């Protein structure tokens, strides 16, 4: 008899050889794991690629957040707990991680607080702090009151440059916001972004790190990427022209090339004892520091 896991798991897919090095891919707010489709075939040739959906996005029910009443909420450490639970359920102890935007924040938090789990890290159009909390709190309130219509309309100009916004790839992702994202899940993830601030902990990240920025990204401008690269020891930085917030969709080839080079240069060489500085705190349920 199969018993359900003690902790609910996010919806996920697994591609690539079962015995290959594991690579977890985290999505951006408003997108499902399909946002990684442009890179998946090449990454899955030599990695066991595990993609996951945020709560209330794609195939992950909002119920993974537990019983929070009519307005469920979460934090980046709470999302990180889901990721660790997923990895544990698949028998994955240590893994490479790449994430876009909020998905990147989850990876950065894991690398800072659970360095023994992260073999390498790639942060794509992400940030150590996603602007003032009030903006995210207002967005969460809007979605809870009015649904995703206003957000879906505005996503086009954040995610893509004007030259790309009418492409089939962009249209498919924008249409999916209304189809596959629950307002409660989107709002809960906005709460997570409002509370997130990892700036003081960037020096704790010891995993080899690649940072990728879109030069036309209005959501996490290049200055955010430079702050990450400056704060994480020996981090590499790639800035891409002709790309807004979903740079891996708009400029798939250079993002893939950078990821493949980064993964090849930094294979898993075994566990890391502790993070720089004080010992890592217990996981995941609290708010970000």
Short mmCIF file of C-alpha atoms in Angstrom, two decimals:
data_model
loop_
_atom_site.label_atom_id
_atom_site.label_comp_id
_atom_site.label_asym_id
_atom_site.label_seq_id
_atom_site.Cartn_x
_atom_site.Cartn_y
_atom_site.Cartn_z
CA UNK A 1 0.00 0.00 0.00
CA UNK A 2 1.33 3.44 -0.94
CA UNK A 3 1.10 6.10 1.74
CA UNK A 4 1.06 9.83 0.91
CA UNK A 5 4.09 11.82 2.01
CA UNK A 6 3.84 13.45 5.44
CA UNK A 7 4.47 16.82 3.79
CA UNK A 8 2.56 17.66 0.59
CA UNK A 9 4.83 17.90 -2.42
CA UNK A 10 4.72 20.35 -5.30
CA UNK A 11 3.80 19.06 -8.72
CA UNK A 12 6.95 18.15 -10.61
CA UNK A 13 8.36 16.40 -13.64
CA UNK A 14 11.56 14.37 -13.93
CA UNK A 15 13.49 14.09 -17.21
CA UNK A 16 16.83 12.64 -18.15
CA UNK A 17 18.84 9.58 -17.04
CA UNK A 18 17.94 8.35 -13.57
CA UNK A 19 21.60 7.99 -12.62
CA UNK A 20 22.67 11.40 -13.95
CA UNK A 21 23.57 14.31 -11.63
CA UNK A 22 20.35 15.91 -10.36
CA UNK A 23 19.41 19.44 -11.42
CA UNK A 24 16.40 21.21 -9.91
CA UNK A 25 14.78 24.05 -11.89
CA UNK A 26 12.63 26.66 -10.17
CA UNK A 27 10.03 28.78 -12.02
CA UNK A 28 9.12 32.45 -11.87
CA UNK A 29 6.01 33.95 -10.31
CA UNK A 30 3.05 33.52 -12.66
CA UNK A 31 4.65 30.76 -14.74
CA UNK A 32 4.57 26.99 -14.54
CA UNK A 33 7.48 24.61 -14.94
CA UNK A 34 6.88 24.93 -18.71
CA UNK A 35 8.90 28.16 -18.56
CA UNK A 36 11.97 25.88 -18.71
CA UNK A 37 10.87 24.14 -21.93
CA UNK A 38 13.48 25.92 -24.11
CA UNK A 39 16.37 24.50 -22.09
CA UNK A 40 14.94 21.13 -21.06
CA UNK A 41 16.03 18.85 -23.93
CA UNK A 42 19.68 19.83 -23.76
CA UNK A 43 19.84 19.89 -19.96
CA UNK A 44 18.21 16.46 -19.71
CA UNK A 45 20.88 14.81 -21.87
CA UNK A 46 23.35 14.72 -19.01
CA UNK A 47 21.28 15.61 -15.94
CA UNK A 48 18.31 14.25 -14.06
CA UNK A 49 16.22 17.39 -14.45
CA UNK A 50 13.54 17.97 -11.81
CA UNK A 51 11.16 20.85 -12.52
CA UNK A 52 8.59 21.97 -9.95
CA UNK A 53 5.57 24.26 -9.81
CA UNK A 54 4.92 27.00 -7.26
CA UNK A 55 1.82 26.69 -5.04
CA UNK A 56 -1.30 27.45 -7.04
CA UNK A 57 0.70 27.40 -10.29
CA UNK A 58 0.59 24.71 -12.97
CA UNK A 59 -0.13 21.38 -11.32
CA UNK A 60 0.64 22.32 -7.69
CA UNK A 61 -2.51 22.86 -5.60
CA UNK A 62 -2.69 25.73 -3.18
CA UNK A 63 -3.23 23.08 -0.50
CA UNK A 64 0.51 22.40 -0.28
CA UNK A 65 0.64 25.52 1.90
CA UNK A 66 -1.60 23.93 4.52
CA UNK A 67 -4.76 25.34 6.03
CA UNK A 68 -4.36 29.11 6.09
CA UNK A 69 -8.03 30.03 5.69
CA UNK A 70 -9.33 32.09 2.78
CA UNK A 71 -6.03 33.91 2.18
CA UNK A 72 -3.15 31.38 2.26
CA UNK A 73 0.32 32.82 2.44
CA UNK A 74 3.91 31.63 2.26
CA UNK A 75 7.53 32.73 2.55
CA UNK A 76 10.65 31.95 0.55
CA UNK A 77 11.88 29.66 3.35
CA UNK A 78 8.49 27.94 3.24
CA UNK A 79 8.89 27.36 -0.49
CA UNK A 80 12.40 26.08 0.16
CA UNK A 81 10.94 23.55 2.57
CA UNK A 82 8.73 22.25 -0.24
CA UNK A 83 11.76 21.92 -2.52
CA UNK A 84 13.76 20.02 0.08
CA UNK A 85 10.77 17.76 0.69
CA UNK A 86 10.55 17.09 -3.03
CA UNK A 87 14.27 16.32 -3.27
CA UNK A 88 14.07 14.01 -0.25
CA UNK A 89 11.08 12.17 -1.74
CA UNK A 90 13.11 11.49 -4.89
CA UNK A 91 16.16 10.32 -2.97
CA UNK A 92 18.18 13.39 -3.98
CA UNK A 93 20.55 14.57 -1.27
CA UNK A 94 22.65 17.12 -3.14
CA UNK A 95 21.77 18.85 -6.39
CA UNK A 96 22.54 21.65 -8.79
CA UNK A 97 19.87 24.32 -8.79
CA UNK A 98 18.80 26.97 -11.29
CA UNK A 99 15.87 29.30 -10.77
CA UNK A 100 14.15 32.23 -12.43
CA UNK A 101 13.05 35.22 -10.34
CA UNK A 102 11.17 33.82 -7.30
CA UNK A 103 12.48 30.37 -8.21
CA UNK A 104 15.98 31.85 -8.02
CA UNK A 105 15.27 33.36 -4.61
CA UNK A 106 14.38 29.89 -3.33
CA UNK A 107 17.70 28.56 -4.61
CA UNK A 108 19.67 31.44 -3.12
CA UNK A 109 18.03 30.91 0.26
CA UNK A 110 18.83 27.20 0.13
CA UNK A 111 22.44 27.90 -0.83
CA UNK A 112 22.80 30.32 2.09
CA UNK A 113 21.06 28.18 4.72
CA UNK A 114 21.53 24.60 3.50
CA UNK A 115 24.86 24.70 1.64
CA UNK A 116 25.36 20.96 2.01
CA UNK A 117 22.42 20.43 -0.38
CA UNK A 118 23.47 22.78 -3.21
CA UNK A 119 26.26 21.68 -5.57
CA UNK A 120 25.98 24.74 -7.82
CA UNK A 121 23.59 27.64 -8.26
CA UNK A 122 22.28 29.67 -11.21
CA UNK A 123 20.13 32.76 -10.60
CA UNK A 124 18.28 34.04 -13.66
CA UNK A 125 16.61 37.45 -13.51
CA UNK A 126 16.47 37.18 -9.74
CA UNK A 127 17.31 39.37 -6.75
CA UNK A 128 18.37 39.43 -3.12
CA UNK A 129 15.43 41.82 -2.49
CA UNK A 130 12.60 42.37 -4.94
CA UNK A 131 11.89 46.02 -4.18
CA UNK A 132 9.78 47.59 -1.45
CA UNK A 133 7.38 45.23 0.34
CA UNK A 134 4.43 47.57 -0.15
CA UNK A 135 4.37 47.01 -3.91
CA UNK A 136 4.06 43.24 -3.46
CA UNK A 137 1.52 43.63 -0.68
CA UNK A 138 -0.59 45.85 -2.94
CA UNK A 139 -0.32 43.33 -5.79
CA UNK A 140 -1.37 40.49 -3.50
CA UNK A 141 -4.38 42.50 -2.33
CA UNK A 142 -5.35 43.33 -5.92
CA UNK A 143 -5.23 39.70 -7.00
CA UNK A 144 -7.23 38.55 -3.99
CA UNK A 145 -9.89 41.13 -4.77
CA UNK A 146 -9.96 41.26 -8.58
CA UNK A 147 -8.37 38.02 -9.75
CA UNK A 148 -5.54 37.67 -12.25
CA UNK A 149 -6.97 39.73 -15.11
CA UNK A 150 -5.11 42.98 -14.34
CA UNK A 151 -1.89 41.10 -13.56
CA UNK A 152 -2.01 39.05 -16.74
CA UNK A 153 -2.37 42.21 -18.80
CA UNK A 154 0.66 43.82 -17.13
CA UNK A 155 2.83 40.69 -17.29
CA UNK A 156 3.57 41.11 -20.99
CA UNK A 157 5.61 44.29 -20.54
CA UNK A 158 7.51 42.86 -17.56
CA UNK A 159 8.30 39.47 -19.02
CA UNK A 160 9.23 40.35 -22.60
CA UNK A 161 10.60 43.15 -24.75
CA UNK A 162 8.21 44.74 -27.29
CA UNK A 163 9.97 42.90 -30.10
CA UNK A 164 9.21 39.49 -28.56
CA UNK A 165 5.85 39.96 -26.84
CA UNK A 166 3.80 38.78 -29.82
CA UNK A 167 5.86 35.66 -30.45
CA UNK A 168 4.20 32.25 -30.07
CA UNK A 169 6.39 31.47 -27.05
CA UNK A 170 5.41 34.67 -25.25
CA UNK A 171 1.73 34.31 -26.14
CA UNK A 172 1.61 30.76 -24.78
CA UNK A 173 3.12 31.75 -21.43
CA UNK A 174 0.91 34.83 -21.08
CA UNK A 175 -2.24 32.85 -21.90
CA UNK A 176 -1.26 30.28 -19.27
CA UNK A 177 -1.35 32.89 -16.50
CA UNK A 178 -5.15 32.95 -16.67
CA UNK A 179 -5.46 29.22 -17.36
CA UNK A 180 -3.10 27.61 -14.89
CA UNK A 181 -2.49 30.05 -12.02
CA UNK A 182 -4.84 30.33 -9.03
CA UNK A 183 -5.24 33.87 -7.65
CA UNK A 184 -4.71 32.58 -4.11
CA UNK A 185 -1.41 30.96 -5.11
CA UNK A 186 -0.19 34.03 -6.96
CA UNK A 187 -1.05 36.26 -4.00
CA UNK A 188 0.67 33.92 -1.54
CA UNK A 189 3.84 34.06 -3.63
CA UNK A 190 3.61 37.87 -3.68
CA UNK A 191 3.64 37.68 0.12
CA UNK A 192 6.83 35.65 -0.10
CA UNK A 193 8.49 38.24 -2.33
CA UNK A 194 7.39 41.08 -0.02
CA UNK A 195 9.12 39.45 2.97
CA UNK A 196 12.28 38.33 1.17
CA UNK A 197 15.59 40.07 1.86
CA UNK A 198 18.76 38.00 1.55
CA UNK A 199 21.20 40.87 1.16
CA UNK A 200 22.87 40.35 4.53
CA UNK A 201 23.29 36.62 3.87
CA UNK A 202 24.77 36.62 0.37
CA UNK A 203 28.25 36.05 1.77
CA UNK A 204 27.00 32.76 3.24
CA UNK A 205 26.60 31.32 -0.26
CA UNK A 206 29.60 29.14 -1.06
CA UNK A 207 28.21 27.18 -4.01
CA UNK A 208 29.65 28.10 -7.42
CA UNK A 209 27.15 30.65 -8.71
CA UNK A 210 26.12 32.02 -12.09
CA UNK A 211 23.98 35.16 -12.27
CA UNK A 212 22.11 36.03 -15.48
CA UNK A 213 20.39 39.36 -16.15
CA UNK A 214 18.24 40.72 -18.94
CA UNK A 215 19.38 44.25 -19.76
CA UNK A 216 15.76 45.22 -20.53
CA UNK A 217 14.31 43.59 -17.40
CA UNK A 218 12.03 46.06 -15.54
CA UNK A 219 11.18 43.61 -12.74
CA UNK A 220 14.72 42.73 -11.62
CA UNK A 221 16.93 45.28 -13.38
CA UNK A 222 20.62 44.57 -14.03
CA UNK A 223 21.54 46.37 -10.82
CA UNK A 224 19.85 43.54 -8.89
CA UNK A 225 21.99 40.97 -10.70
CA UNK A 226 25.13 42.96 -10.01
CA UNK A 227 24.26 43.10 -6.32
CA UNK A 228 23.97 39.30 -6.30
CA UNK A 229 27.24 38.85 -8.18
CA UNK A 230 29.05 41.32 -5.93
CA UNK A 231 27.72 39.72 -2.75
CA UNK A 232 28.39 36.06 -3.64
CA UNK A 233 32.07 35.13 -3.68
CA UNK A 234 33.43 34.36 -7.15
CA UNK A 235 29.99 34.53 -8.80
CA UNK A 236 29.91 34.91 -12.58
CA UNK A 237 27.64 37.47 -14.24
CA UNK A 238 26.09 37.36 -17.71
CA UNK A 239 24.10 40.37 -18.94
CA UNK A 240 21.97 39.77 -22.04
CA UNK A 241 20.76 42.41 -24.44
CA UNK A 242 17.35 41.95 -26.02
CA UNK A 243 15.91 40.26 -22.94
CA UNK A 244 13.45 41.29 -20.27
CA UNK A 245 12.39 39.28 -17.19
CA UNK A 246 12.03 35.83 -18.76
CA UNK A 247 15.45 35.93 -20.37
CA UNK A 248 15.64 32.16 -20.76
CA UNK A 249 12.54 32.29 -22.99
CA UNK A 250 13.49 35.38 -24.98
CA UNK A 251 17.19 34.50 -25.37
CA UNK A 252 17.16 30.72 -24.93
CA UNK A 253 20.44 29.90 -26.67
CA UNK A 254 22.82 32.10 -24.63
CA UNK A 255 21.10 31.16 -21.39
CA UNK A 256 21.42 27.47 -22.23
CA UNK A 257 25.07 27.87 -23.22
CA UNK A 258 25.84 29.66 -19.95
CA UNK A 259 24.04 26.99 -17.91
CA UNK A 260 25.80 24.13 -19.66
CA UNK A 261 29.21 25.75 -19.21
CA UNK A 262 28.48 26.47 -15.55
CA UNK A 263 27.28 22.94 -14.82
CA UNK A 264 30.23 21.39 -16.65
CA UNK A 265 32.72 23.56 -14.81
CA UNK A 266 31.23 22.80 -11.39
CA UNK A 267 30.22 19.15 -11.07
CA UNK A 268 29.21 17.89 -7.67
CA UNK A 269 32.42 17.26 -5.74
CA UNK A 270 30.82 16.11 -2.52
CA UNK A 271 29.17 17.72 0.49
CA UNK A 272 30.05 21.08 1.99
CA UNK A 273 30.26 21.14 5.76
CA UNK A 274 28.73 24.52 6.66
CA UNK A 275 28.09 27.96 5.30
CA UNK A 276 30.48 30.81 5.85
CA UNK A 277 29.95 32.42 9.25
CA UNK A 278 27.56 31.06 11.83
CA UNK A 279 26.06 27.60 11.50
CA UNK A 280 23.01 27.35 9.28
CA UNK A 281 19.73 27.81 11.17
CA UNK A 282 17.07 25.12 11.24
CA UNK A 283 14.92 24.95 8.10
CA UNK A 284 12.47 26.56 6.51
CA UNK A 285 9.31 27.61 8.27
CA UNK A 286 10.31 31.07 9.40
CA UNK A 287 10.48 34.28 7.46
CA UNK A 288 13.50 35.24 5.43
CA UNK A 289 16.23 37.10 7.21
#
